[in-house]
């Protein structure tokens, strides 16, 4: 069998073009002579992308023309993404005039058509189902083309439909805009990805910024740490004005930690069994605590809670002539002030029912009941006719009454006599009585002469 050279070249080009279509292989069957004819049998395997939308329709076209048969048949699908197709060309041994025969010309026409179809198929397989020009071109060299979605999978640091735009870290956290791969943060945000909240005025270099909140260094405070911190933050009992505490009512001290005390505690009135005390009000006081006890006897201390709208108190049930220690403090928010102190003594018992027992020309005897409370002594005073006051110290008798006789008085003279009970340095209220000495009787009475109707006397 003889072929012209151009015909052989054309057949070889056809076979070669099939071999480079997409990613496929060709297996040649041996040339089998049969009935003085030649049959060319080739198998082509083309790998297609998975989930590809390409569809290949196989047709079998039998041709009978002067002993010449051409057939293209589908071999079927191998695997999930392979297409295998086979075409057989069987040529009868040509006669000497085959080149000019109509059958041979028709065969060449069909071979040329098959060659064009295979070339088109190769182009489609090379471009892919998306019809682009390849992943490197379509994805700008910064990603790979995903065939099943016809979209780019961009490399790290790139974004966009064709991976041509540099991306910013974390998409600037939606707190900024991306410019040439760098985040331009909106106001109030910072960081490579704009994820950090800025603090006001960068905390004025007096603190550190944590999630947009200033954690101020010691001695500084405020939203931006621009204010001086007050001592102990004013103890929660005042406002800080650039390092100085403005205390609430009732509080005092550089840190407002102390409660103001009730000043000017004073004694208004005393009696044998009571003491009335008063003090200056404390603004903001919730109540006052008054305590008292006899001097030297702290174990018998008594406490009284006085309402805040009252600044005086009458202490009753006391012992006459006893010195008491009285303390008053103000309370606010469970905090007490320093107590204001006062020493006050109840009055000594008053001597009752003093009376004149007897009198002579130059003396007066007085008597009175002893008081129920303890006294150190009695003070007895009387005023002379010349207006001079004389004082006598009289010891308390062990009985129920004490008496005393005033001597060296003038006859027929009226005297004002006072008696006071004394306890320590305290004197009770005086009790008084008026005493009158007897008129002095004449002495040395002598009869001078006697007559019938007269007598002369002298004394």
CSV table of C-alpha atoms in Angstrom, one decimal:
chain,number,residue,atom,x,y,z
A,1,UNK,CA,0.0,0.0,0.0
A,2,UNK,CA,1.3,3.4,-0.9
A,3,UNK,CA,0.4,6.9,0.4
A,4,UNK,CA,1.4,10.2,-0.9
A,5,UNK,CA,3.7,12.1,1.5
A,6,UNK,CA,1.2,15.0,2.1
A,7,UNK,CA,-1.5,12.6,3.1
A,8,UNK,CA,0.8,10.8,5.5
A,9,UNK,CA,1.8,14.2,7.1
A,10,UNK,CA,-1.8,15.2,7.5
A,11,UNK,CA,-2.8,12.0,9.2
A,12,UNK,CA,0.2,12.3,11.5
A,13,UNK,CA,-0.7,15.9,12.4
A,14,UNK,CA,-4.2,14.7,13.2
A,15,UNK,CA,-2.9,12.1,15.5
A,16,UNK,CA,-0.4,14.5,17.1
A,17,UNK,CA,-3.0,17.1,17.8
A,18,UNK,CA,-5.1,14.6,19.6
A,19,UNK,CA,-2.2,13.6,21.8
A,20,UNK,CA,-1.8,17.1,23.2
A,21,UNK,CA,-5.5,17.8,23.9
A,22,UNK,CA,-5.8,18.7,27.6
A,23,UNK,CA,-4.3,16.1,29.9
A,24,UNK,CA,-4.8,12.9,28.0
A,25,UNK,CA,-2.8,9.9,26.6
A,26,UNK,CA,-3.0,7.9,23.4
A,27,UNK,CA,-2.5,4.2,23.0
A,28,UNK,CA,-1.8,2.8,19.6
A,29,UNK,CA,-3.2,-0.6,18.5
A,30,UNK,CA,-1.0,-2.4,16.0
A,31,UNK,CA,-1.8,-2.0,12.4
A,32,UNK,CA,-3.7,-5.1,11.4
A,33,UNK,CA,-3.8,-6.1,7.7
A,34,UNK,CA,-7.0,-7.7,6.8
A,35,UNK,CA,-8.3,-8.5,3.4
A,36,UNK,CA,-5.5,-6.6,1.8
A,37,UNK,CA,-6.6,-3.5,3.7
A,38,UNK,CA,-5.1,-1.4,6.6
A,39,UNK,CA,-7.0,-0.4,9.8
A,40,UNK,CA,-5.6,2.4,12.0
A,41,UNK,CA,-6.9,2.1,15.6
A,42,UNK,CA,-6.2,4.8,18.2
A,43,UNK,CA,-7.5,5.3,21.8
A,44,UNK,CA,-7.5,8.8,23.4
A,45,UNK,CA,-7.9,9.3,27.1
A,46,UNK,CA,-8.8,12.9,28.2
A,47,UNK,CA,-8.8,14.0,31.8
A,48,UNK,CA,-11.4,16.6,32.6
A,49,UNK,CA,-11.9,18.5,35.8
A,50,UNK,CA,-14.2,17.0,38.3
A,51,UNK,CA,-17.8,18.4,38.4
A,52,UNK,CA,-17.0,19.9,34.9
A,53,UNK,CA,-19.9,21.1,32.9
A,54,UNK,CA,-18.3,19.9,29.6
A,55,UNK,CA,-20.4,17.4,27.8
A,56,UNK,CA,-19.1,15.1,25.1
A,57,UNK,CA,-21.5,13.5,22.7
A,58,UNK,CA,-20.2,10.5,20.8
A,59,UNK,CA,-21.5,9.6,17.4
A,60,UNK,CA,-20.8,6.6,15.3
A,61,UNK,CA,-20.7,7.4,11.6
A,62,UNK,CA,-20.4,4.3,9.5
A,63,UNK,CA,-19.3,5.1,5.9
A,64,UNK,CA,-19.2,2.6,3.1
A,65,UNK,CA,-17.5,3.9,0.1
A,66,UNK,CA,-15.7,1.6,-2.2
A,67,UNK,CA,-14.5,-0.6,0.5
A,68,UNK,CA,-13.5,2.3,2.8
A,69,UNK,CA,-14.9,2.5,6.3
A,70,UNK,CA,-14.5,5.3,8.9
A,71,UNK,CA,-15.9,5.0,12.4
A,72,UNK,CA,-15.7,7.2,15.5
A,73,UNK,CA,-17.1,5.5,18.6
A,74,UNK,CA,-17.2,6.3,22.4
A,75,UNK,CA,-15.3,4.0,24.6
A,76,UNK,CA,-17.1,5.3,27.6
A,77,UNK,CA,-16.1,7.1,30.8
A,78,UNK,CA,-13.3,5.8,33.0
A,79,UNK,CA,-13.5,7.0,36.6
A,80,UNK,CA,-15.1,10.2,37.6
A,81,UNK,CA,-13.4,12.6,35.2
A,82,UNK,CA,-11.9,10.7,32.2
A,83,UNK,CA,-13.3,10.5,28.7
A,84,UNK,CA,-12.0,7.8,26.4
A,85,UNK,CA,-12.9,7.8,22.8
A,86,UNK,CA,-11.7,5.7,19.9
A,87,UNK,CA,-11.7,6.2,16.1
A,88,UNK,CA,-10.8,3.6,13.6
A,89,UNK,CA,-9.8,4.3,10.0
A,90,UNK,CA,-9.8,1.3,7.8
A,91,UNK,CA,-8.5,1.8,4.3
A,92,UNK,CA,-8.8,-0.7,1.6
A,93,UNK,CA,-5.8,-1.2,-0.6
A,94,UNK,CA,-6.1,1.6,-3.1
A,95,UNK,CA,-6.1,1.1,-6.7
A,96,UNK,CA,-3.6,2.9,-8.7
A,97,UNK,CA,-6.0,5.8,-9.3
A,98,UNK,CA,-7.0,6.2,-5.6
A,99,UNK,CA,-5.7,9.7,-5.4
A,100,UNK,CA,-8.1,10.9,-7.9
A,101,UNK,CA,-11.0,8.7,-6.9
A,102,UNK,CA,-14.1,10.3,-5.4
A,103,UNK,CA,-14.0,7.9,-2.5
A,104,UNK,CA,-10.5,8.9,-1.5
A,105,UNK,CA,-11.3,12.6,-1.8
A,106,UNK,CA,-14.4,12.1,0.4
A,107,UNK,CA,-12.3,10.3,2.9
A,108,UNK,CA,-9.7,13.1,3.0
A,109,UNK,CA,-12.6,15.6,3.5
A,110,UNK,CA,-13.9,13.7,6.4
A,111,UNK,CA,-10.4,13.4,7.9
A,112,UNK,CA,-9.9,17.1,7.6
A,113,UNK,CA,-13.2,17.7,9.4
A,114,UNK,CA,-12.3,15.3,12.2
A,115,UNK,CA,-9.0,17.1,12.5
A,116,UNK,CA,-10.8,20.4,12.9
A,117,UNK,CA,-13.2,19.0,15.5
A,118,UNK,CA,-10.3,17.5,17.5
A,119,UNK,CA,-8.4,20.8,17.4
A,120,UNK,CA,-11.6,22.6,18.7
A,121,UNK,CA,-11.9,20.0,21.5
A,122,UNK,CA,-8.3,20.5,22.4
A,123,UNK,CA,-8.8,24.2,22.7
A,124,UNK,CA,-11.8,23.7,24.9
A,125,UNK,CA,-10.0,21.3,27.2
A,126,UNK,CA,-7.0,23.6,27.5
A,127,UNK,CA,-9.1,26.7,28.3
A,128,UNK,CA,-11.2,24.8,30.8
A,129,UNK,CA,-14.9,25.0,31.2
A,130,UNK,CA,-14.8,28.6,32.4
A,131,UNK,CA,-13.5,29.8,29.1
A,132,UNK,CA,-10.6,31.8,30.6
A,133,UNK,CA,-7.0,31.9,29.6
A,134,UNK,CA,-5.6,29.9,32.4
A,135,UNK,CA,-5.2,30.3,36.2
A,136,UNK,CA,-2.0,32.3,36.1
A,137,UNK,CA,-3.6,34.9,33.9
A,138,UNK,CA,-7.1,34.9,35.4
A,139,UNK,CA,-5.9,35.1,39.0
A,140,UNK,CA,-3.1,37.6,38.4
A,141,UNK,CA,-0.4,35.2,39.5
A,142,UNK,CA,-1.6,35.5,43.1
A,143,UNK,CA,-4.0,32.6,43.3
A,144,UNK,CA,-5.4,29.5,41.6
A,145,UNK,CA,-8.5,29.0,39.6
A,146,UNK,CA,-11.2,26.8,41.0
A,147,UNK,CA,-12.7,25.0,38.0
A,148,UNK,CA,-15.9,23.9,39.6
A,149,UNK,CA,-16.8,27.5,40.6
A,150,UNK,CA,-14.8,29.3,37.9
A,151,UNK,CA,-13.4,31.6,40.7
A,152,UNK,CA,-10.0,32.4,42.1
A,153,UNK,CA,-8.7,31.1,45.4
A,154,UNK,CA,-6.3,33.9,46.3
A,155,UNK,CA,-3.0,33.5,48.0
A,156,UNK,CA,-2.5,34.9,51.5
A,157,UNK,CA,-2.2,38.7,51.4
A,158,UNK,CA,-4.3,39.1,48.2
A,159,UNK,CA,-7.9,39.6,47.5
A,160,UNK,CA,-10.4,40.6,44.8
A,161,UNK,CA,-12.1,38.7,42.0
A,162,UNK,CA,-8.9,38.2,40.2
A,163,UNK,CA,-6.5,38.3,43.2
A,164,UNK,CA,-5.0,41.6,42.0
A,165,UNK,CA,-5.6,43.6,45.1
A,166,UNK,CA,-3.5,43.3,48.3
A,167,UNK,CA,-5.5,42.4,51.3
A,168,UNK,CA,-5.3,43.9,54.8
A,169,UNK,CA,-5.0,41.8,58.0
A,170,UNK,CA,-8.4,40.7,59.4
A,171,UNK,CA,-10.1,43.1,56.9
A,172,UNK,CA,-9.1,45.9,59.3
A,173,UNK,CA,-11.6,44.5,61.8
A,174,UNK,CA,-14.3,46.7,60.2
A,175,UNK,CA,-12.7,49.6,62.0
A,176,UNK,CA,-10.8,51.1,59.0
A,177,UNK,CA,-10.2,50.9,55.3
A,178,UNK,CA,-7.7,49.0,53.4
A,179,UNK,CA,-5.2,51.0,51.2
A,180,UNK,CA,-2.5,49.0,49.3
A,181,UNK,CA,-2.5,46.3,51.9
A,182,UNK,CA,-2.3,48.5,54.9
A,183,UNK,CA,-5.2,49.5,57.2
A,184,UNK,CA,-6.1,53.2,57.6
A,185,UNK,CA,-7.9,53.0,60.9
A,186,UNK,CA,-10.9,55.1,61.7
A,187,UNK,CA,-10.7,57.6,64.6
A,188,UNK,CA,-10.5,55.8,67.9
A,189,UNK,CA,-8.8,52.7,66.6
A,190,UNK,CA,-5.2,51.6,66.1
A,191,UNK,CA,-3.1,48.5,65.4
A,192,UNK,CA,-2.1,46.7,62.2
A,193,UNK,CA,-5.7,45.4,61.8
A,194,UNK,CA,-7.4,48.4,63.6
A,195,UNK,CA,-8.6,46.0,66.4
A,196,UNK,CA,-7.2,48.1,69.2
A,197,UNK,CA,-9.3,50.8,70.8
A,198,UNK,CA,-7.5,54.0,71.4
A,199,UNK,CA,-7.7,55.7,74.8
A,200,UNK,CA,-8.5,59.4,75.2
A,201,UNK,CA,-5.4,61.5,74.7
A,202,UNK,CA,-3.3,58.3,75.0
A,203,UNK,CA,-3.9,58.5,78.7
A,204,UNK,CA,-1.6,61.6,78.8
A,205,UNK,CA,1.4,59.3,79.4
A,206,UNK,CA,0.1,58.9,83.0
A,207,UNK,CA,-1.4,55.4,82.4
A,208,UNK,CA,-1.7,52.5,80.0
A,209,UNK,CA,-4.4,51.8,77.6
A,210,UNK,CA,-6.3,48.5,77.8
A,211,UNK,CA,-9.2,47.9,75.4
A,212,UNK,CA,-9.8,51.6,75.1
A,213,UNK,CA,-9.9,52.2,78.8
A,214,UNK,CA,-7.1,54.1,80.7
A,215,UNK,CA,-5.6,52.3,83.6
A,216,UNK,CA,-4.0,55.3,85.3
A,217,UNK,CA,-0.8,55.2,87.2
A,218,UNK,CA,-0.8,55.9,90.9
A,219,UNK,CA,-1.8,59.4,91.9
A,220,UNK,CA,-3.7,60.0,88.6
A,221,UNK,CA,-7.3,59.5,87.7
A,222,UNK,CA,-9.9,60.5,85.2
A,223,UNK,CA,-11.0,59.2,81.8
A,224,UNK,CA,-7.6,60.2,80.3
A,225,UNK,CA,-5.6,60.1,83.5
A,226,UNK,CA,-5.2,63.9,83.3
A,227,UNK,CA,-6.4,64.5,86.9
A,228,UNK,CA,-4.4,64.2,90.1
A,229,UNK,CA,-5.8,61.4,92.2
A,230,UNK,CA,-7.0,62.5,95.6
A,231,UNK,CA,-5.8,60.7,98.8
A,232,UNK,CA,-7.6,57.4,99.2
A,233,UNK,CA,-10.0,58.6,96.5
A,234,UNK,CA,-11.7,60.8,99.1
A,235,UNK,CA,-12.7,57.5,100.9
A,236,UNK,CA,-16.0,57.6,98.9
A,237,UNK,CA,-17.1,60.5,101.1
A,238,UNK,CA,-16.3,63.4,98.7
A,239,UNK,CA,-15.4,64.6,95.2
A,240,UNK,CA,-11.9,65.0,93.9
A,241,UNK,CA,-11.0,68.4,92.5
A,242,UNK,CA,-7.6,68.0,90.8
A,243,UNK,CA,-6.0,66.3,93.8
A,244,UNK,CA,-8.1,68.0,96.5
A,245,UNK,CA,-11.0,66.3,98.3
A,246,UNK,CA,-14.2,68.3,98.6
A,247,UNK,CA,-15.9,66.4,101.4
A,248,UNK,CA,-19.6,65.7,101.8
A,249,UNK,CA,-21.4,67.2,104.8
A,250,UNK,CA,-20.2,65.8,108.0
A,251,UNK,CA,-16.9,64.6,106.7
A,252,UNK,CA,-13.5,66.1,107.1
A,253,UNK,CA,-9.8,65.3,106.6
A,254,UNK,CA,-7.5,65.4,103.6
A,255,UNK,CA,-9.2,62.1,102.4
A,256,UNK,CA,-12.7,62.8,103.8
A,257,UNK,CA,-12.2,59.7,106.0
A,258,UNK,CA,-13.2,61.4,109.3
A,259,UNK,CA,-16.5,62.5,110.6
A,260,UNK,CA,-16.8,65.9,112.2
A,261,UNK,CA,-17.3,65.8,115.9
A,262,UNK,CA,-20.0,67.7,117.8
A,263,UNK,CA,-18.1,70.8,119.0
A,264,UNK,CA,-18.7,72.9,122.1
A,265,UNK,CA,-20.2,70.3,124.4
A,266,UNK,CA,-21.5,72.2,127.4
A,267,UNK,CA,-23.5,71.9,130.6
A,268,UNK,CA,-26.8,73.8,130.6
A,269,UNK,CA,-28.2,72.7,133.9
A,270,UNK,CA,-27.5,70.4,136.8
A,271,UNK,CA,-29.5,69.0,139.7
A,272,UNK,CA,-28.9,66.4,142.3
A,273,UNK,CA,-29.9,63.6,139.9
A,274,UNK,CA,-29.7,65.0,136.4
A,275,UNK,CA,-27.4,66.9,134.0
A,276,UNK,CA,-28.6,68.7,130.9
A,277,UNK,CA,-25.9,68.9,128.1
A,278,UNK,CA,-25.9,70.5,124.7
A,279,UNK,CA,-23.6,70.5,121.6
A,280,UNK,CA,-23.2,72.1,118.2
A,281,UNK,CA,-25.0,70.2,115.4
A,282,UNK,CA,-23.0,68.2,112.8
A,283,UNK,CA,-24.3,68.6,109.2
A,284,UNK,CA,-25.1,65.2,107.7
A,285,UNK,CA,-25.0,63.3,111.0
A,286,UNK,CA,-27.3,60.3,111.1
A,287,UNK,CA,-27.3,60.1,114.9
A,288,UNK,CA,-25.3,61.0,117.9
A,289,UNK,CA,-24.0,58.6,120.5
A,290,UNK,CA,-23.9,59.9,124.1
A,291,UNK,CA,-22.0,58.0,126.8
A,292,UNK,CA,-21.5,58.8,130.4
A,293,UNK,CA,-20.1,57.2,133.6
A,294,UNK,CA,-18.9,58.3,137.0
A,295,UNK,CA,-15.3,59.4,137.1
A,296,UNK,CA,-13.1,56.5,137.8
A,297,UNK,CA,-15.8,53.9,137.1
A,298,UNK,CA,-15.5,53.2,133.4
A,299,UNK,CA,-17.2,49.8,133.9
A,300,UNK,CA,-20.5,51.4,134.5
A,301,UNK,CA,-20.6,53.3,131.2
A,302,UNK,CA,-24.0,54.0,129.7
A,303,UNK,CA,-24.8,54.6,126.0
A,304,UNK,CA,-27.7,56.7,124.6
A,305,UNK,CA,-28.5,57.1,120.9
A,306,UNK,CA,-29.7,60.6,120.2
A,307,UNK,CA,-31.6,61.4,116.9
A,308,UNK,CA,-29.8,63.7,114.5
A,309,UNK,CA,-32.4,66.4,114.8
A,310,UNK,CA,-31.6,66.8,118.5
A,311,UNK,CA,-28.5,68.4,119.8
A,312,UNK,CA,-29.2,68.2,123.6
A,313,UNK,CA,-30.0,65.6,126.1
A,314,UNK,CA,-31.1,65.5,129.8
A,315,UNK,CA,-29.2,62.7,131.6
A,316,UNK,CA,-31.3,61.5,134.6
A,317,UNK,CA,-31.1,59.0,137.4
A,318,UNK,CA,-27.7,60.3,138.6
A,319,UNK,CA,-26.2,60.3,142.0
A,320,UNK,CA,-26.0,63.7,143.8
A,321,UNK,CA,-22.6,65.2,144.1
A,322,UNK,CA,-20.9,62.8,141.7
A,323,UNK,CA,-18.6,63.9,138.8
A,324,UNK,CA,-19.5,62.3,135.5
A,325,UNK,CA,-17.5,61.9,132.3
A,326,UNK,CA,-19.8,62.7,129.3
A,327,UNK,CA,-18.8,61.9,125.7
A,328,UNK,CA,-20.8,62.8,122.5
A,329,UNK,CA,-19.8,61.5,119.0
A,330,UNK,CA,-21.5,61.8,115.6
A,331,UNK,CA,-22.1,58.8,113.3
A,332,UNK,CA,-22.3,58.8,109.5
A,333,UNK,CA,-22.2,55.8,107.2
A,334,UNK,CA,-21.1,53.6,110.1
A,335,UNK,CA,-18.1,55.9,110.8
A,336,UNK,CA,-17.8,57.7,114.1
A,337,UNK,CA,-16.2,61.0,114.9
A,338,UNK,CA,-13.8,61.7,117.7
A,339,UNK,CA,-15.8,62.1,120.8
A,340,UNK,CA,-16.3,65.5,122.4
A,341,UNK,CA,-15.9,65.2,126.2
A,342,UNK,CA,-17.2,67.1,129.2
A,343,UNK,CA,-16.8,66.6,133.0
A,344,UNK,CA,-19.9,67.6,134.9
A,345,UNK,CA,-21.0,67.0,138.5
A,346,UNK,CA,-24.5,66.6,139.9
A,347,UNK,CA,-25.4,68.9,142.7
A,348,UNK,CA,-24.9,67.9,146.2
A,349,UNK,CA,-28.0,67.2,148.2
A,350,UNK,CA,-29.7,70.2,149.7
A,351,UNK,CA,-30.0,70.4,153.4
A,352,UNK,CA,-33.7,70.3,154.2
A,353,UNK,CA,-35.6,71.6,157.2
A,354,UNK,CA,-33.0,73.4,159.1
A,355,UNK,CA,-34.4,74.9,162.3
A,356,UNK,CA,-33.4,76.7,165.5
A,357,UNK,CA,-33.4,74.4,168.4
A,358,UNK,CA,-32.6,76.9,171.2
A,359,UNK,CA,-31.1,80.3,171.8
A,360,UNK,CA,-29.6,82.3,174.7
A,361,UNK,CA,-28.5,85.8,175.0
A,362,UNK,CA,-25.2,84.9,173.1
A,363,UNK,CA,-25.9,81.6,171.4
A,364,UNK,CA,-28.2,79.9,168.9
A,365,UNK,CA,-28.4,76.1,168.3
A,366,UNK,CA,-29.5,74.9,164.9
A,367,UNK,CA,-30.3,71.3,163.6
A,368,UNK,CA,-31.0,69.7,160.2
A,369,UNK,CA,-31.5,66.2,158.8
A,370,UNK,CA,-28.5,64.5,157.1
A,371,UNK,CA,-29.0,64.0,153.3
A,372,UNK,CA,-29.2,60.5,151.9
A,373,UNK,CA,-26.1,61.0,149.7
A,374,UNK,CA,-22.6,61.1,150.9
A,375,UNK,CA,-21.2,64.5,151.9
A,376,UNK,CA,-17.8,65.4,153.2
A,377,UNK,CA,-19.0,68.1,155.6
A,378,UNK,CA,-21.4,71.0,156.0
A,379,UNK,CA,-20.7,74.6,155.6
A,380,UNK,CA,-22.5,76.9,158.1
A,381,UNK,CA,-22.4,80.6,157.7
A,382,UNK,CA,-24.0,83.5,159.7
A,383,UNK,CA,-23.8,87.3,159.3
A,384,UNK,CA,-22.9,89.5,162.3
A,385,UNK,CA,-24.8,92.8,162.9
A,386,UNK,CA,-21.8,94.6,161.4
A,387,UNK,CA,-22.5,92.8,158.2
A,388,UNK,CA,-19.6,90.4,158.4
A,389,UNK,CA,-20.1,86.8,157.3
A,390,UNK,CA,-18.5,84.1,159.4
A,391,UNK,CA,-18.1,80.5,158.2
A,392,UNK,CA,-18.0,77.4,160.3
A,393,UNK,CA,-17.1,73.8,159.0
A,394,UNK,CA,-19.4,71.3,160.6
A,395,UNK,CA,-18.8,67.5,160.3
A,396,UNK,CA,-21.6,65.3,159.5
A,397,UNK,CA,-22.8,63.3,162.5
A,398,UNK,CA,-23.3,59.6,162.4
A,399,UNK,CA,-27.0,59.9,163.3
A,400,UNK,CA,-29.9,61.1,161.3
A,401,UNK,CA,-29.4,64.7,162.2
A,402,UNK,CA,-26.5,67.1,162.6
A,403,UNK,CA,-26.7,70.1,165.0
A,404,UNK,CA,-24.4,73.0,165.8
A,405,UNK,CA,-24.4,75.8,168.4
A,406,UNK,CA,-23.3,79.2,167.3
A,407,UNK,CA,-21.7,81.1,170.2
A,408,UNK,CA,-20.4,84.5,171.1
A,409,UNK,CA,-23.4,86.2,169.7
A,410,UNK,CA,-25.0,89.5,170.7
A,411,UNK,CA,-28.1,89.4,172.9
A,412,UNK,CA,-31.3,90.3,171.2
A,413,UNK,CA,-29.8,90.1,167.8
A,414,UNK,CA,-31.3,88.5,164.7
A,415,UNK,CA,-29.0,86.3,162.6
A,416,UNK,CA,-29.4,84.7,159.2
A,417,UNK,CA,-27.9,81.2,159.4
A,418,UNK,CA,-27.2,79.1,156.2
A,419,UNK,CA,-26.1,75.5,155.9
A,420,UNK,CA,-24.7,73.8,152.7
A,421,UNK,CA,-23.6,70.2,152.1
A,422,UNK,CA,-20.1,69.9,150.6
A,423,UNK,CA,-18.9,67.1,148.4
A,424,UNK,CA,-15.4,67.5,147.1
A,425,UNK,CA,-15.3,70.9,145.6
A,426,UNK,CA,-19.0,71.0,145.1
A,427,UNK,CA,-21.4,72.7,147.4
A,428,UNK,CA,-25.1,72.0,147.6
A,429,UNK,CA,-27.7,74.6,147.6
A,430,UNK,CA,-27.8,76.4,150.9
A,431,UNK,CA,-30.8,76.2,153.3
A,432,UNK,CA,-31.3,79.1,155.7
A,433,UNK,CA,-33.1,80.0,158.9
A,434,UNK,CA,-33.3,83.2,161.0
A,435,UNK,CA,-32.2,83.0,164.6
A,436,UNK,CA,-32.7,85.6,167.4
A,437,UNK,CA,-30.7,85.7,170.6
A,438,UNK,CA,-32.4,86.4,173.9
A,439,UNK,CA,-32.4,89.8,175.4
A,440,UNK,CA,-29.6,90.0,178.0
A,441,UNK,CA,-31.0,90.0,181.7
A,442,UNK,CA,-29.9,92.7,184.1
A,443,UNK,CA,-27.2,91.7,186.6
A,444,UNK,CA,-26.0,93.0,190.0
A,445,UNK,CA,-29.4,94.3,190.9
A,446,UNK,CA,-29.0,96.3,194.2
A,447,UNK,CA,-31.5,98.2,196.3
A,448,UNK,CA,-30.2,101.6,197.1
A,449,UNK,CA,-32.9,103.0,199.4
A,450,UNK,CA,-36.5,102.3,200.4
A,451,UNK,CA,-39.1,104.7,201.8
A,452,UNK,CA,-42.7,104.2,202.6
A,453,UNK,CA,-43.7,104.4,199.0
A,454,UNK,CA,-40.4,104.3,196.9
A,455,UNK,CA,-37.4,102.1,196.3
A,456,UNK,CA,-34.3,102.9,194.6
A,457,UNK,CA,-32.5,100.1,192.7
A,458,UNK,CA,-29.3,99.8,190.6
A,459,UNK,CA,-27.9,97.1,188.4
